[in-house]
């Protein structure tokens, strides 16, 4: 906060700026168009005609550098896991991850005998919102995204976190 | 042509190559591995057989003590007949001639079977793993396969029958 | 120069990695790397019962789950030598053809997207949603249905399904014209796809390319006609083949165009089938645990992507000894290297899109 730090009482200016930023960030989280499996088709369906994700400010981006949210849509395999991690690291902060579908959440139907399936994407990247379903309906994904927006709104990017 | 006629045609050309077995299915023929490349060329080139489609290559593990097997499904678009060829391999050293040069799709099918069973197709130009990562250990579809516990630092949790989570 | 495309790339239709060796802008070799979605379908099917394999077949070809189910149950019924009620056969054909339309719509829409046309994608997905609504109305799921069971289907058709489906077809048929105006006869689209990536017929057969991709090369081969299964021989429909509409026989445009024609044929089949659905039971009386006799079967059916084969080996227990899926997209992708040599990098995207691959089915 620099020079402003001791001039005002903490919670007057900084907090409202925080809110303003939170509001601004929450209403346009561009998501990373990153389809892995079946869920990707539902993600496409939610972006297309009927459900139209752009209503809530979500726009697909093809490059991790331009994206705020990574929707892990589908089964993550061992071969893919390291790439997912790399893609996550390439995204600019602040970044969020939505784990879409039961495969990304826990391995789903491939949990028991899937020798090559990662049992939950949270083993490699931190996850903010889990969307259950196999595959989740577009409505479920949109609900998950709205939950994420709520979460972003409550964040205070300018307030120093107590460690 | 039906299976018996196709079998006879192969036997005529390559005496002693066909194995007789009781429990074969309708269109199945079991062959010895040693002349496989020549037989494959023959059934593709012979105008009466002309199997132009290699439909599928399936690897099979017949059990922990028994042998491995490769099964080839052929179909001829011209004559509308089909055949399934079985070739058994030694479990310790499974190998058979590659037919990649005869049917191009054999390339990927053989790589897949190699990946899953470790059957070596001799003469294949590029026999690498196709589905699993290059540094994967073991042959996943063999009956005695034990999954890896760690892959590049990622834990692969397993469920034990009684204890639940490991 | 070596150029890496994928595994995260919007135009690889999933998680496929291509290692493209180029000389300037011209492609000299492509090495596809698969397996980023290898979900161990075959291992699972060795550990679950015959009925439990069906949900896994759904997830293999997730754009045409009905057809994946269809192939598996047809193979199973051939192995068990059972006859199923006629009503079930009709329902299966209706569902299979509806899903073929849905799958082709997505394939064509996404192909437009690859080439750079965004609007047709929205139009086609709009109509695809209506088909998914019908599926949802019938069996409760939008994408992965687990609808066809060995010896029957999970739910009977709703009472007013026939009217709903006929309404949809009446609405849908004029839409095909709209797609044609939007995309098929669009000059830019034609220029990008005609004459590009020609697959000659003999190369296609040698690579095991099947389905619309094979027919686009001029080979009149359709499993529904040539090795009829279910009740397909009852219906009157054509098998469209490529004609070199705007360029050479077997180019990208032909593959696109054959799919478009196939949608019309599916509508034809649907209209015939809807008229004749007999009444009856949809559950064949089967024991709770299926135990097929010892033996093996290889059966292929026509999925929207081509010959979908299942190789099932039974050892007499309720758990299959081996289930192998011969996936049409796997074979289609294998010819990418040979077909794209000599074309530009941007054409590789056009060729890959025209093959209509689904990674879930390639990697299984």
XYZ file of C-alpha atoms in Angstrom:
693
model
C 0.000 0.000 0.000
C 3.049 2.237 0.212
C 2.466 5.807 1.315
C -1.198 5.307 2.014
C -0.476 2.748 4.637
C -0.514 4.805 7.794
C -2.491 7.833 6.624
C -5.936 6.341 6.884
C -7.513 3.837 9.097
C -7.139 0.481 7.481
C -10.673 -0.370 6.780
C -11.920 2.805 5.152
C -10.363 3.063 1.731
C -8.601 -0.215 1.312
C -11.648 -2.317 2.024
C -13.873 -0.625 -0.501
C -11.157 -0.749 -3.114
C -10.944 -4.416 -2.365
C -14.628 -4.766 -2.928
C -14.481 -2.837 -6.126
C -11.691 -5.012 -7.400
C -13.455 -8.148 -6.258
C -16.590 -7.115 -8.073
C -14.680 -6.270 -11.217
C -12.747 -9.483 -11.206
C -15.689 -11.682 -10.383
C -17.813 -10.505 -13.292
C -15.396 -11.408 -16.022
C -13.431 -14.504 -15.216
C -12.263 -15.716 -18.597
C -11.960 -19.425 -18.628
C -9.370 -21.597 -20.175
C -10.833 -23.650 -22.994
C -9.320 -26.900 -21.952
C -11.397 -29.931 -22.796
C -10.196 -33.328 -21.738
C -13.048 -35.766 -22.159
C -16.811 -36.120 -22.043
C -17.249 -33.120 -19.734
C -15.664 -30.940 -22.393
C -18.684 -31.543 -24.580
C -20.949 -30.284 -21.822
C -18.619 -27.345 -21.350
C -18.976 -26.614 -25.059
C -22.725 -26.960 -24.759
C -22.762 -24.472 -21.909
C -20.766 -22.020 -23.980
C -22.976 -22.480 -27.043
C -26.446 -21.428 -28.031
C -28.766 -22.420 -25.255
C -26.805 -21.823 -22.095
C -24.468 -19.103 -23.315
C -21.791 -18.600 -20.687
C -21.018 -15.126 -21.963
C -24.115 -13.921 -20.150
C -22.176 -14.163 -16.927
C -19.021 -12.725 -18.398
C -17.240 -15.957 -19.126
C -15.315 -16.030 -22.332
C -13.272 -18.961 -23.585
C -9.575 -18.340 -24.110
C -7.282 -20.783 -25.814
C -4.110 -19.719 -24.096
C -3.407 -20.197 -20.404
C -1.709 -16.811 -20.304
C -4.961 -14.998 -20.946
C -7.178 -17.053 -18.687
C -8.280 -16.620 -15.090
C -10.127 -19.858 -14.538
C -9.083 -23.319 -15.550
C -12.001 -25.683 -15.924
C -10.588 -29.192 -15.721
C -13.270 -30.869 -17.783
C -12.735 -34.579 -17.839
C -10.523 -37.430 -16.794
C -6.943 -36.503 -16.027
C -4.566 -39.326 -16.806
C -1.044 -39.849 -15.584
C 0.322 -38.813 -18.935
C -1.725 -35.627 -18.820
C -1.237 -34.798 -15.136
C 2.167 -33.220 -15.546
C 0.864 -31.144 -18.449
C -2.089 -29.963 -16.422
C 0.316 -28.820 -13.756
C 2.431 -27.039 -16.317
C -0.590 -25.301 -17.807
C -1.684 -24.211 -14.359
C 1.732 -22.767 -13.697
C 1.550 -20.841 -16.961
C -1.607 -19.019 -15.943
C -1.236 -15.528 -14.515
C -2.257 -14.841 -10.918
C -4.934 -14.622 -9.597
C -6.012 -17.989 -10.916
C -8.741 -20.422 -10.061
C -9.453 -24.041 -10.854
C -12.805 -25.700 -11.265
C -12.824 -29.454 -11.189
C -15.697 -30.459 -13.414
C -17.191 -33.901 -13.136
C -16.453 -36.866 -10.973
C -13.412 -37.969 -12.993
C -11.541 -34.747 -12.316
C -12.720 -34.720 -8.725
C -11.826 -38.242 -7.698
C -11.256 -40.465 -10.695
C -14.973 -41.178 -10.946
C -15.897 -44.457 -12.570
C -12.244 -45.066 -13.341
C -11.248 -44.959 -9.730
C -10.923 -48.613 -8.886
C -9.146 -50.243 -11.792
C -7.866 -47.242 -13.694
C -4.140 -47.776 -13.406
C -3.500 -44.812 -15.670
C -6.049 -42.388 -14.239
C -5.173 -39.635 -11.796
C -7.419 -40.030 -8.773
C -8.458 -36.417 -8.455
C -6.935 -33.388 -10.082
C -6.389 -31.876 -6.617
C -3.364 -34.125 -6.342
C -1.550 -31.852 -8.781
C -3.258 -28.448 -8.693
C -5.300 -26.664 -5.981
C -9.021 -26.710 -6.713
C -11.496 -23.959 -5.816
C -14.842 -25.410 -6.839
C -15.861 -29.003 -7.383
C -18.790 -29.654 -9.692
C -20.224 -33.127 -9.237
C -21.869 -35.194 -11.933
C -20.910 -37.558 -14.694
C -21.034 -35.415 -16.707
C -22.488 -32.380 -14.914
C -25.285 -30.692 -16.779
C -24.496 -27.235 -18.150
C -26.702 -25.811 -15.408
C -24.517 -27.502 -12.817
C -21.398 -26.041 -14.361
C -22.965 -22.587 -14.420
C -23.897 -22.988 -10.758
C -20.294 -23.882 -10.047
C -19.106 -20.813 -11.895
C -21.509 -18.595 -9.957
C -20.162 -20.100 -6.743
C -16.686 -19.245 -7.928
C -17.789 -15.686 -8.635
C -19.120 -15.445 -5.087
C -15.801 -16.661 -3.828
C -13.888 -14.132 -5.884
C -16.115 -11.368 -4.575
C -15.265 -12.145 -0.991
C -11.552 -12.078 -1.653
C -9.553 -9.042 -0.585
C -6.620 -8.787 -2.982
C -5.249 -5.574 -1.471
C -5.409 -6.541 2.155
C -2.237 -8.069 3.393
C -2.864 -11.590 4.536
C -1.781 -12.447 8.048
C 0.601 -15.312 7.757
C -15.252 -68.726 -49.294
C -15.986 -70.223 -45.948
C -13.498 -70.850 -43.181
C -12.722 -74.441 -44.172
C -11.864 -73.424 -47.733
C -9.677 -70.559 -46.572
C -7.945 -72.906 -44.176
C -7.391 -75.416 -46.969
C -5.949 -72.712 -49.198
C -3.448 -71.753 -46.510
C -2.569 -75.406 -45.853
C -1.963 -76.021 -49.552
C 0.498 -73.205 -49.764
C 2.145 -73.621 -46.385
C 1.932 -77.247 -45.286
C 2.248 -77.778 -41.579
C 1.540 -74.205 -40.639
C -2.016 -74.696 -39.410
C -2.532 -76.028 -35.915
C -5.513 -78.235 -35.261
C -7.428 -77.479 -32.123
C -10.764 -78.558 -30.724
C -12.053 -75.430 -29.092
C -11.836 -73.001 -31.971
C -14.775 -70.837 -32.903
C -16.562 -70.663 -36.185
C -14.227 -68.595 -38.310
C -11.039 -69.126 -36.349
C -7.815 -70.627 -37.609
C -4.784 -71.162 -35.422
C -1.389 -70.787 -37.037
C 2.201 -71.370 -36.077
C 4.166 -68.200 -35.642
C 7.188 -69.012 -37.800
C 5.798 -68.392 -41.291
C 3.350 -65.692 -40.350
C 4.716 -62.914 -42.539
C 4.637 -65.099 -45.662
C 1.140 -66.330 -44.897
C -0.067 -62.782 -44.310
C 1.384 -61.688 -47.634
C -0.274 -64.675 -49.283
C -3.761 -64.018 -47.956
C -3.512 -60.385 -48.977
C -2.135 -60.981 -52.461
C -3.933 -64.163 -53.484
C -6.830 -63.142 -55.765
C -9.123 -65.799 -54.327
C -8.597 -64.620 -50.772
C -7.624 -60.930 -51.099
C -8.125 -59.934 -47.495
C -7.777 -56.211 -47.922
C -9.097 -55.131 -44.543
C -7.271 -55.763 -41.322
C -10.124 -55.111 -38.973
C -8.598 -55.628 -35.593
C -5.642 -57.007 -33.711
C -6.442 -58.225 -30.243
C -3.921 -59.346 -27.699
C -5.040 -61.866 -25.140
C -3.587 -63.184 -21.938
C -4.865 -66.691 -21.402
C -4.002 -66.805 -17.721
C -1.010 -66.496 -15.466
C 0.564 -69.798 -16.432
C -0.614 -70.026 -20.017
C 0.595 -68.252 -23.092
C -0.192 -64.943 -24.702
C -2.065 -64.795 -27.936
C -2.568 -62.395 -30.793
C -5.776 -62.582 -32.766
C -6.167 -60.967 -36.157
C -9.525 -60.278 -37.758
C -9.456 -59.992 -41.521
C -12.176 -59.162 -43.920
C -12.267 -59.071 -47.686
C -14.372 -56.348 -49.208
C -14.184 -57.991 -52.584
C -15.283 -61.507 -51.654
C -17.214 -60.622 -48.506
C -15.601 -63.278 -46.379
C -13.776 -63.053 -43.124
C -11.314 -64.980 -41.043
C -9.830 -64.778 -37.626
C -6.265 -65.920 -37.136
C -4.839 -66.917 -33.779
C -1.155 -67.032 -33.007
C 0.100 -68.090 -29.603
C 3.286 -66.781 -28.038
C 5.594 -67.938 -25.356
C 4.929 -65.970 -22.199
C 8.579 -65.346 -21.390
C 9.564 -64.213 -24.832
C 6.489 -63.270 -26.844
C 7.359 -62.394 -30.404
C 5.911 -62.694 -33.869
C 6.547 -61.179 -37.263
C 5.111 -57.746 -37.892
C 2.569 -57.269 -40.670
C 2.870 -53.514 -40.641
C 4.189 -53.463 -44.188
C 1.227 -55.387 -45.580
C -1.624 -53.517 -43.927
C -0.653 -50.021 -42.881
C -3.006 -49.974 -39.931
C -1.062 -52.913 -38.551
C 1.479 -50.326 -37.429
C -0.736 -48.805 -34.749
C -2.586 -51.967 -33.837
C 0.706 -53.721 -33.161
C 2.008 -50.829 -31.164
C -1.135 -50.926 -29.066
C -0.836 -54.648 -28.416
C 2.829 -54.204 -27.602
C 1.918 -51.460 -25.178
C -0.685 -53.549 -23.412
C 0.899 -57.014 -23.473
C 4.530 -56.614 -24.332
C 4.281 -58.794 -27.413
C 7.197 -57.906 -29.677
C 6.418 -57.591 -33.371
C 9.660 -58.276 -35.163
C 10.360 -56.082 -38.137
C 8.133 -53.274 -36.935
C 9.741 -49.979 -37.853
C 8.766 -47.999 -34.784
C 7.710 -50.224 -31.919
C 7.092 -47.809 -29.057
C 4.399 -47.529 -26.456
C 1.391 -45.775 -27.899
C -1.107 -45.189 -25.106
C 0.900 -45.318 -21.900
C 3.787 -42.910 -21.385
C 7.170 -44.051 -22.652
C 8.514 -44.582 -19.154
C 5.580 -46.666 -17.948
C 6.452 -49.925 -16.242
C 4.810 -53.254 -16.880
C 2.247 -54.533 -19.342
C -1.141 -53.339 -18.117
C -3.471 -55.897 -19.638
C -1.559 -58.985 -18.549
C -3.419 -60.803 -15.839
C -0.514 -60.582 -13.411
C -0.098 -56.843 -13.793
C 0.450 -54.859 -10.621
C -0.191 -51.164 -10.947
C 2.514 -48.656 -10.284
C 2.477 -46.936 -6.917
C 4.223 -43.765 -7.873
C 4.507 -42.036 -11.193
C 6.764 -38.967 -11.360
C 6.023 -38.245 -7.732
C 2.268 -38.596 -8.089
C 0.797 -41.154 -5.717
C -1.617 -43.667 -7.204
C -3.878 -44.691 -4.333
C -5.191 -48.223 -4.325
C -8.040 -49.885 -2.552
C -7.479 -53.057 -0.634
C -10.468 -55.334 -0.379
C -10.689 -55.313 3.449
C -8.929 -52.205 4.619
C -10.497 -49.620 2.381
C -8.056 -46.845 1.535
C -4.398 -47.472 1.598
C 11.715 -27.357 -37.750
C 9.698 -29.317 -35.254
C 6.431 -27.794 -34.199
C 4.484 -29.114 -31.262
C 0.694 -28.951 -31.360
C -1.151 -29.946 -28.246
C -1.981 -31.742 -25.995
C -3.829 -28.589 -25.054
C -4.897 -27.063 -28.331
C -8.425 -26.065 -29.276
C -8.321 -27.657 -32.704
C -7.028 -31.088 -31.751
C -10.512 -32.059 -30.531
C -9.357 -33.080 -27.124
C -5.982 -34.065 -25.867
C -3.931 -35.135 -28.836
C -0.346 -34.131 -29.320
C 1.094 -33.763 -32.784
C 4.757 -33.447 -33.416
C 4.895 -31.759 -36.787
C 8.131 -31.704 -38.694
C 8.082 -28.894 -41.171
C 10.199 -27.478 -43.898
C 9.258 -23.832 -43.663
C 5.511 -23.893 -43.876
C 5.315 -27.294 -45.563
C 4.721 -30.371 -43.429
C 7.145 -33.210 -44.007
C 6.107 -35.615 -41.264
C 3.663 -35.831 -38.390
C 4.104 -37.989 -35.320
C 0.865 -38.196 -33.367
C 1.236 -38.915 -29.657
C -1.838 -40.504 -28.163
C -2.758 -41.777 -24.763
C -3.437 -38.533 -22.949
C -6.923 -39.862 -22.313
C -6.105 -43.524 -21.826
C -8.701 -44.503 -19.258
C -8.119 -48.243 -19.172
C -11.448 -49.287 -20.664
C -10.191 -52.774 -21.401
C -8.819 -53.281 -17.907
C -12.108 -52.203 -16.398
C -14.127 -54.513 -18.551
C -12.072 -57.440 -17.299
C -13.032 -56.592 -13.746
C -16.732 -55.775 -13.935
C -19.706 -57.819 -15.067
C -21.069 -57.787 -18.588
C -23.811 -55.289 -17.767
C -21.421 -52.988 -16.011
C -19.281 -52.671 -19.128
C -22.039 -50.696 -20.853
C -21.491 -47.411 -18.932
C -17.817 -47.606 -19.841
C -18.643 -47.977 -23.515
C -20.658 -44.766 -23.149
C -17.621 -42.913 -22.040
C -15.448 -44.164 -24.867
C -17.249 -42.439 -27.672
C -18.945 -39.699 -25.742
C -20.350 -37.975 -28.792
C -22.291 -41.045 -29.865
C -22.906 -43.002 -26.697
C -26.018 -44.652 -28.067
C -24.030 -46.097 -30.931
C -21.303 -47.333 -28.607
C -23.946 -49.070 -26.507
C -25.520 -50.406 -29.655
C -22.320 -52.033 -30.856
C -21.682 -53.686 -27.528
C -25.171 -55.088 -27.083
C -25.296 -56.334 -30.666
C -22.019 -58.173 -30.092
C -23.257 -59.560 -26.779
C -26.492 -60.781 -28.279
C -24.611 -62.449 -31.067
C -22.413 -64.177 -28.518
C -25.390 -65.324 -26.471
C -27.515 -66.073 -29.519
C -30.630 -64.466 -28.177
C -33.463 -62.938 -30.103
C -34.815 -59.676 -28.827
C -38.282 -58.139 -29.147
C -38.978 -56.211 -32.305
C -39.959 -53.076 -30.405
C -36.541 -52.969 -28.820
C -34.881 -53.165 -32.224
C -36.935 -50.242 -33.465
C -36.192 -48.156 -30.390
C -32.497 -48.899 -30.764
C -32.454 -47.870 -34.397
C -34.324 -44.651 -33.606
C -31.932 -43.779 -30.815
C -28.879 -44.752 -32.836
C -29.887 -42.608 -35.779
C -30.807 -39.644 -33.594
C -27.432 -39.859 -31.983
C -25.791 -40.111 -35.380
C -27.417 -36.827 -36.333
C -26.316 -35.249 -33.046
C -22.773 -36.479 -33.488
C -22.546 -35.323 -37.091
C -23.960 -31.932 -36.153
C -21.265 -31.466 -33.569
C -18.594 -32.747 -35.939
C -19.642 -30.366 -38.714
C -20.071 -27.437 -36.367
C -16.680 -27.923 -34.812
C -15.179 -28.399 -38.243
C -16.522 -24.996 -39.185
C -14.975 -23.669 -36.008
C -11.595 -25.126 -36.965
C -11.743 -23.463 -40.349
C -12.761 -20.173 -38.819
C -16.561 -20.046 -39.111
C -18.101 -19.505 -35.720
C -21.780 -19.015 -36.507
C -22.619 -22.459 -37.952
C -21.372 -23.986 -34.718
C -24.017 -22.112 -32.758
C -26.744 -23.049 -35.214
C -25.842 -26.724 -35.139
C -25.505 -26.914 -31.384
C -28.901 -25.272 -31.079
C -30.464 -28.184 -32.967
C -28.301 -30.729 -31.211
C -29.720 -29.531 -27.906
C -33.179 -30.511 -29.091
C -32.012 -34.050 -29.784
C -30.410 -34.210 -26.341
C -33.720 -33.058 -24.873
C -35.416 -36.025 -26.487
C -32.819 -38.388 -25.042
C -33.257 -36.796 -21.675
C -36.986 -37.221 -21.924
C -36.530 -40.883 -22.727
C -33.794 -42.020 -20.389
C -32.899 -39.115 -18.144
C -29.384 -38.405 -19.308
C -28.087 -35.778 -21.674
C -24.808 -37.189 -22.797
C -23.978 -40.623 -21.402
C -27.095 -42.711 -21.506
C -26.440 -46.313 -20.528
C -29.676 -46.835 -22.397
C -29.276 -50.045 -24.358
C -28.956 -53.122 -22.250
C -28.276 -56.659 -23.274
C -31.676 -57.995 -24.261
C -33.534 -54.724 -24.070
C -33.405 -51.038 -23.296
C -33.496 -49.420 -19.897
C -36.676 -47.384 -20.362
C -39.570 -47.662 -22.735
C -40.268 -44.763 -25.063
C -42.490 -42.095 -23.520
C -46.045 -42.143 -24.859
C -45.766 -38.984 -26.907
C -42.258 -39.626 -28.144
C -43.427 -40.214 -31.695
C -45.071 -36.792 -31.963
C -42.116 -35.060 -30.366
C -39.674 -36.763 -32.678
C -41.775 -36.124 -35.779
C -42.100 -32.474 -34.790
C -38.375 -32.294 -34.445
C -37.782 -33.881 -37.851
C -40.249 -31.483 -39.475
C -38.379 -28.629 -37.902
C -34.977 -30.078 -38.604
C -35.173 -30.927 -42.291
C -35.414 -27.322 -43.536
C -32.508 -26.471 -41.220
C -30.176 -28.602 -43.318
C -30.686 -26.135 -46.133
C -29.751 -23.365 -43.776
C -26.521 -25.083 -42.829
C -25.722 -25.492 -46.479
C -26.242 -21.813 -47.107
C -24.234 -20.902 -44.058
C -21.295 -23.205 -44.430
C -21.350 -25.798 -47.195
C -21.472 -23.418 -50.120
C -19.516 -20.686 -48.454
C -16.725 -19.699 -50.792
C -14.104 -19.349 -48.080
C -14.984 -22.714 -46.590
C -14.851 -24.430 -49.965
C -11.501 -22.877 -50.771
C -10.067 -24.047 -47.479
C -11.273 -27.645 -47.807
C -11.668 -28.619 -51.457
C -8.664 -30.466 -52.934
C -6.997 -30.531 -49.518
C -5.871 -33.761 -47.885
C -6.949 -36.279 -50.473
C -7.156 -39.874 -49.214
C -7.146 -42.283 -52.177
C -9.395 -45.301 -51.780
C -6.614 -47.899 -51.564
C -4.743 -45.933 -48.925
C -7.961 -45.564 -46.960
C -8.638 -49.304 -47.014
C -5.065 -50.159 -46.099
C -5.203 -47.825 -43.124
C -8.515 -49.287 -42.036
C -10.243 -45.936 -42.420
C -13.963 -46.514 -42.187
C -17.327 -44.861 -42.046
C -17.890 -41.459 -43.632
C -14.152 -41.007 -44.167
C -13.969 -44.156 -46.280
C -17.141 -43.383 -48.165
C -15.812 -39.929 -48.981
C -12.984 -41.676 -50.826
C -15.548 -43.296 -53.062
C -15.802 -46.737 -51.462
C -19.426 -47.659 -50.997
C -19.134 -49.489 -47.718
C -21.576 -49.183 -44.882
C -21.904 -51.881 -42.252
C -25.603 -51.108 -41.962
C -25.998 -52.201 -45.579
C -23.183 -54.658 -46.116
C -23.238 -56.629 -42.886
C -26.721 -55.775 -41.681
C -27.336 -55.969 -37.964
C -30.418 -55.234 -35.914
C -33.208 -54.387 -38.379
C -31.387 -52.110 -40.750
C -32.239 -54.217 -43.783
C -35.874 -53.222 -43.348
C -35.237 -49.596 -44.087
C -34.788 -47.908 -47.366
C -31.851 -45.535 -47.372
C -28.918 -44.632 -49.556
C -25.253 -44.771 -48.754
C -23.826 -41.429 -49.830
C -20.312 -41.513 -51.198
C -17.888 -38.791 -52.122
C -18.114 -37.399 -55.614
C -15.427 -34.747 -55.587
C -18.127 -32.100 -55.296
C -15.791 -29.115 -55.552
C -12.426 -30.753 -56.025
C -10.811 -34.161 -55.963
C -12.472 -37.341 -54.784
C -11.624 -37.967 -51.152
C -10.676 -34.466 -50.123
C -11.679 -32.718 -46.915
C -14.748 -31.228 -48.506
C -15.997 -34.669 -49.513
C -15.663 -35.914 -45.974
C -17.621 -32.931 -44.779
C -20.230 -33.313 -47.477
C -20.767 -37.043 -46.938
C -21.603 -36.312 -43.308
C -24.085 -33.696 -44.358
C -25.744 -36.155 -46.734
C -25.754 -38.814 -44.048
C -27.781 -36.581 -41.794
C -30.465 -36.558 -44.477
C -30.335 -40.342 -44.754
C -30.698 -40.689 -40.995
C -33.764 -38.483 -41.119
C -35.136 -40.822 -43.778
C -34.547 -43.882 -41.598
C -36.081 -42.155 -38.607
C -39.247 -41.293 -40.456
C -39.687 -44.888 -41.555
C -38.909 -46.300 -38.147
C -41.200 -43.945 -36.246
C -44.154 -44.995 -38.344
C -43.727 -48.688 -37.685
C -42.742 -49.023 -34.028
C -44.618 -52.109 -32.845
C -45.967 -52.397 -29.340
C -44.586 -54.851 -26.861
C -42.237 -55.342 -23.976
C -38.828 -53.725 -23.930
C -37.184 -56.055 -21.456
C -36.217 -59.457 -22.632
C -36.441 -61.866 -19.740
C -32.821 -62.435 -18.809
C -31.263 -63.581 -15.556
C -29.874 -60.889 -13.289
C -26.316 -61.956 -13.973
C -25.578 -62.630 -17.592
C -23.437 -65.679 -18.234
C -22.731 -66.059 -21.914
C -21.496 -69.433 -23.120
C -17.773 -69.951 -23.605
C -16.516 -68.483 -26.817
C -15.619 -65.296 -28.555
C -17.231 -62.909 -30.975
C -16.096 -60.049 -33.140
C -18.900 -57.852 -34.320
C -18.731 -54.463 -35.909
C -21.443 -51.895 -36.236
C -21.660 -48.551 -37.925
C -21.062 -45.747 -35.492
C -21.022 -42.150 -36.747
C -17.259 -42.444 -37.033
C -17.143 -45.764 -38.825
C -16.774 -49.453 -38.087
C -16.994 -49.813 -34.351
C -15.955 -53.346 -33.516
C -16.169 -55.223 -30.253
C -14.163 -58.331 -29.614
C -15.601 -60.129 -26.608
C -14.210 -63.299 -25.107
C -16.273 -65.140 -22.574
C -15.055 -67.898 -20.285
C -18.475 -68.757 -18.918
C -18.290 -66.559 -15.828
C -20.290 -63.351 -15.268
C -17.123 -61.326 -15.857
C -15.779 -60.977 -19.383
C -12.377 -62.450 -19.999
C -11.528 -59.769 -22.542
C -13.345 -56.944 -24.239
C -11.506 -55.164 -26.990
C -12.867 -52.159 -28.760
C -11.767 -51.555 -32.305
C -12.242 -47.876 -32.575
C -12.861 -46.189 -35.921
C -11.279 -42.907 -34.874
C -8.059 -44.726 -33.981
C -7.697 -46.043 -37.514
C -8.752 -42.744 -39.063
C -6.100 -40.882 -37.136
C -3.401 -43.327 -38.182
C -3.459 -42.072 -41.762
C -2.959 -38.440 -40.744
C 0.795 -38.636 -41.240
C 0.628 -39.889 -44.791
C -2.248 -37.641 -45.828
C -0.853 -34.383 -44.487
C 2.618 -34.654 -45.979
C 3.233 -31.801 -48.358
C 0.432 -29.626 -47.038
C 0.770 -26.461 -45.032
C 0.434 -26.332 -41.267
C -2.964 -24.675 -41.447
C -4.156 -27.466 -43.742
C -3.213 -30.032 -41.129
C -5.913 -28.540 -38.925
C -8.390 -28.809 -41.789
C -7.443 -32.448 -42.419
C -7.538 -33.403 -38.756
C -10.927 -31.770 -38.322
C -12.345 -33.519 -41.358
C -11.431 -36.937 -39.933
C -13.800 -36.289 -37.022
C -11.866 -37.971 -34.268
C -12.956 -38.447 -30.681
C -10.051 -38.860 -28.327
C -12.016 -40.826 -25.777
C -12.421 -43.537 -28.329
C -8.894 -43.424 -29.658
C -7.266 -43.791 -26.271
C -10.027 -45.715 -24.524
